[in-house]
Tab-separated table of C-alpha atoms in Angstrom:
chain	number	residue	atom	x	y	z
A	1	UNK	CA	13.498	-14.478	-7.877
A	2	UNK	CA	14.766	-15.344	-3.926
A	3	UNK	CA	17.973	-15.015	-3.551
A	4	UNK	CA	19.746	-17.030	-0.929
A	5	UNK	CA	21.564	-13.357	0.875
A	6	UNK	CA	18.055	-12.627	1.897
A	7	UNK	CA	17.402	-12.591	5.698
A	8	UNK	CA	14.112	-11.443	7.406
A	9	UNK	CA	14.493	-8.235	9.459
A	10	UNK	CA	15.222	-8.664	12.899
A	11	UNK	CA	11.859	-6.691	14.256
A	12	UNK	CA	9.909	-8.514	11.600
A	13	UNK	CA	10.788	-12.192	13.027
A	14	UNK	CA	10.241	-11.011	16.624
A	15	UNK	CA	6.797	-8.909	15.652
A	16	UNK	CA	4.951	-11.998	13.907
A	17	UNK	CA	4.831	-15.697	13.046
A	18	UNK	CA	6.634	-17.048	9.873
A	19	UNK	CA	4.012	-18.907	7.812
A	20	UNK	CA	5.489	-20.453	4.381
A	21	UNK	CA	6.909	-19.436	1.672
A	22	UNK	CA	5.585	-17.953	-1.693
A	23	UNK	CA	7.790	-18.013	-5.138
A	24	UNK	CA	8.141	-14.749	-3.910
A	25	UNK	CA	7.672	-13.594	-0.869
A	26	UNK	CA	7.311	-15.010	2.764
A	27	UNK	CA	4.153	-14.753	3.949
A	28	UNK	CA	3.873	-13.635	7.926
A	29	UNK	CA	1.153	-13.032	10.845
A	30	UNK	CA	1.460	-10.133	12.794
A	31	UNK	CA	1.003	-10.958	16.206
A	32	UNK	CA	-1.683	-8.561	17.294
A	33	UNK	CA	-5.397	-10.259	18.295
A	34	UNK	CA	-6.886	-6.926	17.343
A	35	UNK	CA	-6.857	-7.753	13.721
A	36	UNK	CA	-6.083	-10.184	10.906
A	37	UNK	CA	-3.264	-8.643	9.984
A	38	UNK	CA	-1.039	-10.738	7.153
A	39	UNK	CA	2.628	-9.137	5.335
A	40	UNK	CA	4.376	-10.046	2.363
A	41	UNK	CA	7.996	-10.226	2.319
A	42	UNK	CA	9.549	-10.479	-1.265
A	43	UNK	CA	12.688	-12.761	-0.410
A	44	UNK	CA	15.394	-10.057	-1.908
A	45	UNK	CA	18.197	-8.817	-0.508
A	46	UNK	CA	18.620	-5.382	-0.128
A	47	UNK	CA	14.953	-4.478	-1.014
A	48	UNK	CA	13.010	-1.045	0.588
A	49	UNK	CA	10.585	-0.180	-2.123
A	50	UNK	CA	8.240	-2.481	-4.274
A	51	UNK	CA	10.305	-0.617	-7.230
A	52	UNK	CA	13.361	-1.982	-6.443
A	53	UNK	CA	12.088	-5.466	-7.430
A	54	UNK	CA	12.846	-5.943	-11.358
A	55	UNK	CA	9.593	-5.929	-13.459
A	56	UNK	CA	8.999	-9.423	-13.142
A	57	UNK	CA	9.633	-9.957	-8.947
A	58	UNK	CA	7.089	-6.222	-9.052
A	59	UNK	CA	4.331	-8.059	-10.897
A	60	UNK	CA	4.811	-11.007	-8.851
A	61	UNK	CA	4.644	-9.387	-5.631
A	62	UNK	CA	1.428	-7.971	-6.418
A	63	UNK	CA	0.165	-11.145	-8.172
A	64	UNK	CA	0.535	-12.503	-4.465
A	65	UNK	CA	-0.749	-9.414	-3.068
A	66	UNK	CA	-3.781	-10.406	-5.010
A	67	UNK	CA	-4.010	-13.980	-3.782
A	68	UNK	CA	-3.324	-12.899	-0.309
A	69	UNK	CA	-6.150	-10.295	-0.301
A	70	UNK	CA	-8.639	-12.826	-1.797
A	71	UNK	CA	-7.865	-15.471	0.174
A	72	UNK	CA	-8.278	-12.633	3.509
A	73	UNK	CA	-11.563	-11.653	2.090
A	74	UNK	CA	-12.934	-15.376	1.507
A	75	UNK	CA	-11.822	-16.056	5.371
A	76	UNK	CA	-12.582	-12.953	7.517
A	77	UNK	CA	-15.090	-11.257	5.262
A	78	UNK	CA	-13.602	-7.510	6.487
A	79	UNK	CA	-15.190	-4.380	5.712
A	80	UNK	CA	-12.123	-3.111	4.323
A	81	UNK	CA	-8.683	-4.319	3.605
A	82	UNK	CA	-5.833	-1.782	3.867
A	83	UNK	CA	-2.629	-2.893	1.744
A	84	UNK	CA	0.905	-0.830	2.449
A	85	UNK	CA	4.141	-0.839	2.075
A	86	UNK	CA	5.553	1.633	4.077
A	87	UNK	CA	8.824	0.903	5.767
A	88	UNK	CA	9.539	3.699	7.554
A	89	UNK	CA	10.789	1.912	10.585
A	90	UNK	CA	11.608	-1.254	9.144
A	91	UNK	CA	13.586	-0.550	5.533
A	92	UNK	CA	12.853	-4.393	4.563
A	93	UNK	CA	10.749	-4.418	1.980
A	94	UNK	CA	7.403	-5.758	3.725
A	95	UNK	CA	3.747	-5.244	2.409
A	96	UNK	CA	1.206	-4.605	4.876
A	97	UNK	CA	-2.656	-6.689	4.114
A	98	UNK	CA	-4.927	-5.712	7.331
A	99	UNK	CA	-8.754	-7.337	7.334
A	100	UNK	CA	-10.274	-3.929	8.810
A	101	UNK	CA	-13.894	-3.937	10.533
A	102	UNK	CA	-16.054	-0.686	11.221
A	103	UNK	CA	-15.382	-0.542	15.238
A	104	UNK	CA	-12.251	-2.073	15.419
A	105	UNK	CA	-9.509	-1.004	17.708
A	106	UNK	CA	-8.343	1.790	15.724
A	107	UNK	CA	-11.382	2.530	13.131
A	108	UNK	CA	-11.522	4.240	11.064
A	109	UNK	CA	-7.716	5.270	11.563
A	110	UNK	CA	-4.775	3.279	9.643
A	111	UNK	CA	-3.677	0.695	12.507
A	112	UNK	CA	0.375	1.841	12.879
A	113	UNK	CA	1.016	3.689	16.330
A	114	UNK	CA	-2.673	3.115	17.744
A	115	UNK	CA	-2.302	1.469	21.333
A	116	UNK	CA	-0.213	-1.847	21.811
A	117	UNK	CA	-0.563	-5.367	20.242
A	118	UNK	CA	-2.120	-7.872	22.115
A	119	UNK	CA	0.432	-10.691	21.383
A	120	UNK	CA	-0.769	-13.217	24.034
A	121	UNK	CA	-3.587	-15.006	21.492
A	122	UNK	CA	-1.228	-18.287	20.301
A	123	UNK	CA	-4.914	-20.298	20.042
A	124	UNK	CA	-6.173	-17.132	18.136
A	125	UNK	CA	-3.547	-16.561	15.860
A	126	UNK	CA	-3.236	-20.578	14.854
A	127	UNK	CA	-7.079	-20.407	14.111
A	128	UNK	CA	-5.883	-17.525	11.775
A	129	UNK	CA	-3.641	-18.902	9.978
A	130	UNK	CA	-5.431	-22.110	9.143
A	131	UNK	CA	-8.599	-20.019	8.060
A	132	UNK	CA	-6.017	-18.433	5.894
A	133	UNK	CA	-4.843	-21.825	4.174
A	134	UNK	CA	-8.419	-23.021	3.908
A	135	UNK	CA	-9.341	-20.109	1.610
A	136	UNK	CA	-6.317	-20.298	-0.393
A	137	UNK	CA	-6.472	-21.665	-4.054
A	138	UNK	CA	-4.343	-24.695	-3.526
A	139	UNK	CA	-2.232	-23.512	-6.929
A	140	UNK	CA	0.508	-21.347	-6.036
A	141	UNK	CA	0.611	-18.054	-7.652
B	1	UNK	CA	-10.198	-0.218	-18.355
B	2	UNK	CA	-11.673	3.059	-17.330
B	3	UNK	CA	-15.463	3.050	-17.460
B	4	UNK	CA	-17.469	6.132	-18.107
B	5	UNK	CA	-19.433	5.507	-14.685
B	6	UNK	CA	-16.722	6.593	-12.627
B	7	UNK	CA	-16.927	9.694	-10.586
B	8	UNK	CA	-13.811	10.895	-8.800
B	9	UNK	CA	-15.242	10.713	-4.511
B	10	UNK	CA	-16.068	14.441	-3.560
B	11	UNK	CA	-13.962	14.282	-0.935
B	12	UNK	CA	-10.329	13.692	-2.977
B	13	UNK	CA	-11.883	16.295	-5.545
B	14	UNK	CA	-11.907	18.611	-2.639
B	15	UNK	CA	-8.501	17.501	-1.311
B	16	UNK	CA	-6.117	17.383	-4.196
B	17	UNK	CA	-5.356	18.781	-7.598
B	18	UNK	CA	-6.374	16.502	-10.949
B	19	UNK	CA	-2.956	16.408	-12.577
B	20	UNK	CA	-3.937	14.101	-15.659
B	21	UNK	CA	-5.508	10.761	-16.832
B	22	UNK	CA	-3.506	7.648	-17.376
B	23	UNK	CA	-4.510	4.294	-18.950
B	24	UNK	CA	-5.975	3.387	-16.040
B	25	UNK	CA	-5.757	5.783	-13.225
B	26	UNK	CA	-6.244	9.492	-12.405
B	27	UNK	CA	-3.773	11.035	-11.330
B	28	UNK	CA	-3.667	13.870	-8.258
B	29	UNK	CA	-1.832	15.691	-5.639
B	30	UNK	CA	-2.660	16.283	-2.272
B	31	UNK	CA	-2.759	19.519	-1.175
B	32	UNK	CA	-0.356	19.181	1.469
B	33	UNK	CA	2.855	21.336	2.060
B	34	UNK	CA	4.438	18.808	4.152
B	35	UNK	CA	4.750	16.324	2.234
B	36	UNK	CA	5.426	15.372	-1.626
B	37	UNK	CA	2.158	13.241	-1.881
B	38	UNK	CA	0.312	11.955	-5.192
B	39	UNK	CA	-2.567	9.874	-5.620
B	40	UNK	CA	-3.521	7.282	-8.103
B	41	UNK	CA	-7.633	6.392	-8.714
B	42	UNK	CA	-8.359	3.680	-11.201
B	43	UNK	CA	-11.246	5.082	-12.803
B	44	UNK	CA	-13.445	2.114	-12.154
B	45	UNK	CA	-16.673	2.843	-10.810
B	46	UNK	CA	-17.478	1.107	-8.027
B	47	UNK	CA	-13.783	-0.626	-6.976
B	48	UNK	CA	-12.943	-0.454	-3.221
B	49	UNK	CA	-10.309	-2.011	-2.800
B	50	UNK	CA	-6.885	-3.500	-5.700
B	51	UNK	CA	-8.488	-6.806	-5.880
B	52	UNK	CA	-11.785	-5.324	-7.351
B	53	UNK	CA	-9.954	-4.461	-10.540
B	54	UNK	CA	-10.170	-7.719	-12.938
B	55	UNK	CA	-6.564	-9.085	-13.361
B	56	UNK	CA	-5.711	-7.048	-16.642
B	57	UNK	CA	-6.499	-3.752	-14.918
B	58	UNK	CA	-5.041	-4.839	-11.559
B	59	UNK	CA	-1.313	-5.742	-13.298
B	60	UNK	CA	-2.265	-2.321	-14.729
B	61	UNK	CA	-2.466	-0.660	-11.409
B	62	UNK	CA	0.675	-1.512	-10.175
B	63	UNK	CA	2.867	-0.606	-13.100
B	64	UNK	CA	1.111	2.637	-13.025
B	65	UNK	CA	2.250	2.802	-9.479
B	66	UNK	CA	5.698	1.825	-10.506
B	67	UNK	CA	5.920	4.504	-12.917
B	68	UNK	CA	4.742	7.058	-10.634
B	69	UNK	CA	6.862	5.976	-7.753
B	70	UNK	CA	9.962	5.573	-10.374
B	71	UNK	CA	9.384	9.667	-10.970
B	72	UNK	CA	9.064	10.581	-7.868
B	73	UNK	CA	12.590	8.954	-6.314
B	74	UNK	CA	14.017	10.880	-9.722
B	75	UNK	CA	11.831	14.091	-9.112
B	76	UNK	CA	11.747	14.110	-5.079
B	77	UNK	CA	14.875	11.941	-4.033
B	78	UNK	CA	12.904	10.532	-0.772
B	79	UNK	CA	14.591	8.808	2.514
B	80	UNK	CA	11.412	6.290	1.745
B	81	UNK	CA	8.214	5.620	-0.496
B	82	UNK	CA	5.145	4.989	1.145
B	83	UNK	CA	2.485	2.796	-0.907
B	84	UNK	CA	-0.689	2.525	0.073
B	85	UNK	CA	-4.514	1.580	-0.469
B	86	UNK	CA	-6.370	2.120	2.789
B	87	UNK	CA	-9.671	3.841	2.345
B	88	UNK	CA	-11.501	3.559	5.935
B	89	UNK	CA	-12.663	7.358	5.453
B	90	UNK	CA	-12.964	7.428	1.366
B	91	UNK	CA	-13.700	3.960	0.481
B	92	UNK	CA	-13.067	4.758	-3.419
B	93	UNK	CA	-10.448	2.640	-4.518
B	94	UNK	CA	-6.587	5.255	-4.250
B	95	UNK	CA	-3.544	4.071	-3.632
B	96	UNK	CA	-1.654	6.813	-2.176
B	97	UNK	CA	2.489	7.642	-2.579
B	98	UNK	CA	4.174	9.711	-0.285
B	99	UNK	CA	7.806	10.556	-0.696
B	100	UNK	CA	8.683	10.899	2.896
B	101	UNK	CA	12.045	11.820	4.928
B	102	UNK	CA	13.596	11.801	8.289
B	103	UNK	CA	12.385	14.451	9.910
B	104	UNK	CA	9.261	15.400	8.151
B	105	UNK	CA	6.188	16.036	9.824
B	106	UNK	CA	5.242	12.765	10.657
B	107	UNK	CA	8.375	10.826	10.418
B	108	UNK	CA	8.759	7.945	11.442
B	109	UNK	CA	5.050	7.364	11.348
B	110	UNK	CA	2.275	7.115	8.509
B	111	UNK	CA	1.121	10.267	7.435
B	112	UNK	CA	-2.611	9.592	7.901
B	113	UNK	CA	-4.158	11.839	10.911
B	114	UNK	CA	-1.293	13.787	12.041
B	115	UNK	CA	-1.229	17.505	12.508
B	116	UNK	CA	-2.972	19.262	9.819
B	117	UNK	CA	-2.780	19.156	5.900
B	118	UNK	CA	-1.047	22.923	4.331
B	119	UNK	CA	-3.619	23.395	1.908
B	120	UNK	CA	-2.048	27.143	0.821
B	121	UNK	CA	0.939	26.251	-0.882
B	122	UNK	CA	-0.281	26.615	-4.533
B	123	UNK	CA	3.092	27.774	-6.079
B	124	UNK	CA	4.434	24.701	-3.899
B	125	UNK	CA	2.126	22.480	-5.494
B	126	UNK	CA	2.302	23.851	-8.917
B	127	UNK	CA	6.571	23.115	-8.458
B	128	UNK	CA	5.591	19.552	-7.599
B	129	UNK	CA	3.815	19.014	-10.135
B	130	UNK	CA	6.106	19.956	-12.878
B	131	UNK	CA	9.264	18.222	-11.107
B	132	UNK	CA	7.392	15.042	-11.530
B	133	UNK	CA	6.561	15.851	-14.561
B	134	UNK	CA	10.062	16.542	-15.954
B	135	UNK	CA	10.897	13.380	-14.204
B	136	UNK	CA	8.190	11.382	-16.118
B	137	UNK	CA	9.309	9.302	-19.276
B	138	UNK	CA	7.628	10.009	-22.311
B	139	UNK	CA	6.062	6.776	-22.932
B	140	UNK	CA	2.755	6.263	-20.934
B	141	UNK	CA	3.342	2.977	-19.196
């Protein structure tokens, strides 16, 4: 469960736009127009890898995973989602969920390192995010 | 659970080394000198991406993933895990784990795309494969 010494990472807050709050995680945009690109933060201190969670916060965290992902699917309809946790630049736990779309800006490559964000989309990324809570199951997970 | 229409993609046949079968998952190694790097296949036929897998299997998944990952910080001791299910190129549901540290090949990036696997290692891999063994408990998960 959250515990109240967790803060979001620094490059995190500045990189995307805080959405709400899961029993777990917090769930965040990325700020890049290139793709729909959503990341789950389990809210634990001290976190790097999804196996530092205890079994219950790990099967939670990709419980939410799930409901993310099908929620990304019913909205964007990608060709592929790509889920990671990777972490090698920022240790905060953080799970990657990218909507990926033969042609896109990096395609068929992963999207880390490929050209810059385009950050300047506020209309774009607010349409995002609401097609996100549309296709949500209004039950939390 | 695993279905008996599953065929592992040709392309991670030709890639990696079949370690064993778990409940749910097959289990491999890239062949990759660089880098400590297993890969997990539900044997599902047809899944693309976690969220294909019906919820049973897909709680399944992870702890599979957690046990694997669990061996390798024991077998490996890695600066960082990476977890991931991407599949642009092979679009056969794998999640990959990489045990990965400062300085490696492709550090701090993904490992996707960079430089060139080291396919001629096979003592190398052989060594990997019974580290994480030894570090494996007993119990399947």
């Amino acid at each position: 469960m959250p515990d109240s010494a967790f803060r979001l990472d620094p490059r995190l807050d500045q990189d995307c736009l805080s959405i709400e709050d899961w029993p777990l995680c917090r769930l965040l945009l990325m700020r890049d127009a290139r793709y729909p690109w959503f990341i789950l933060v389990p809210r634990i201190a001290g976190a790097r890898d999804p196996i530092d969670l205890d079994a219950t916060d790990h099967a939670r965290l990709w419980a939410e995973s799930a409901r993310l992902s099908q929620a990304m699917r019913r909205a964007f309809s990608p060709h592929k989602l790509n889920v990671a946790a990777l972490g090698n630049v920022v240790p905060q736990l953080h799970v990657h969920h990218i909507a990926r779309d033969v042609g896109d800006a990096a395609w068929p490559a992963p999207v880390w390192g490929v050209g810059e964000a385009q950050v300047d989309a506020h209309d774009l990324f607010e349409h995002r995010i609401r097609a996100l809570r549309d296709a949500l199951p209004s039950k939390t997970p």
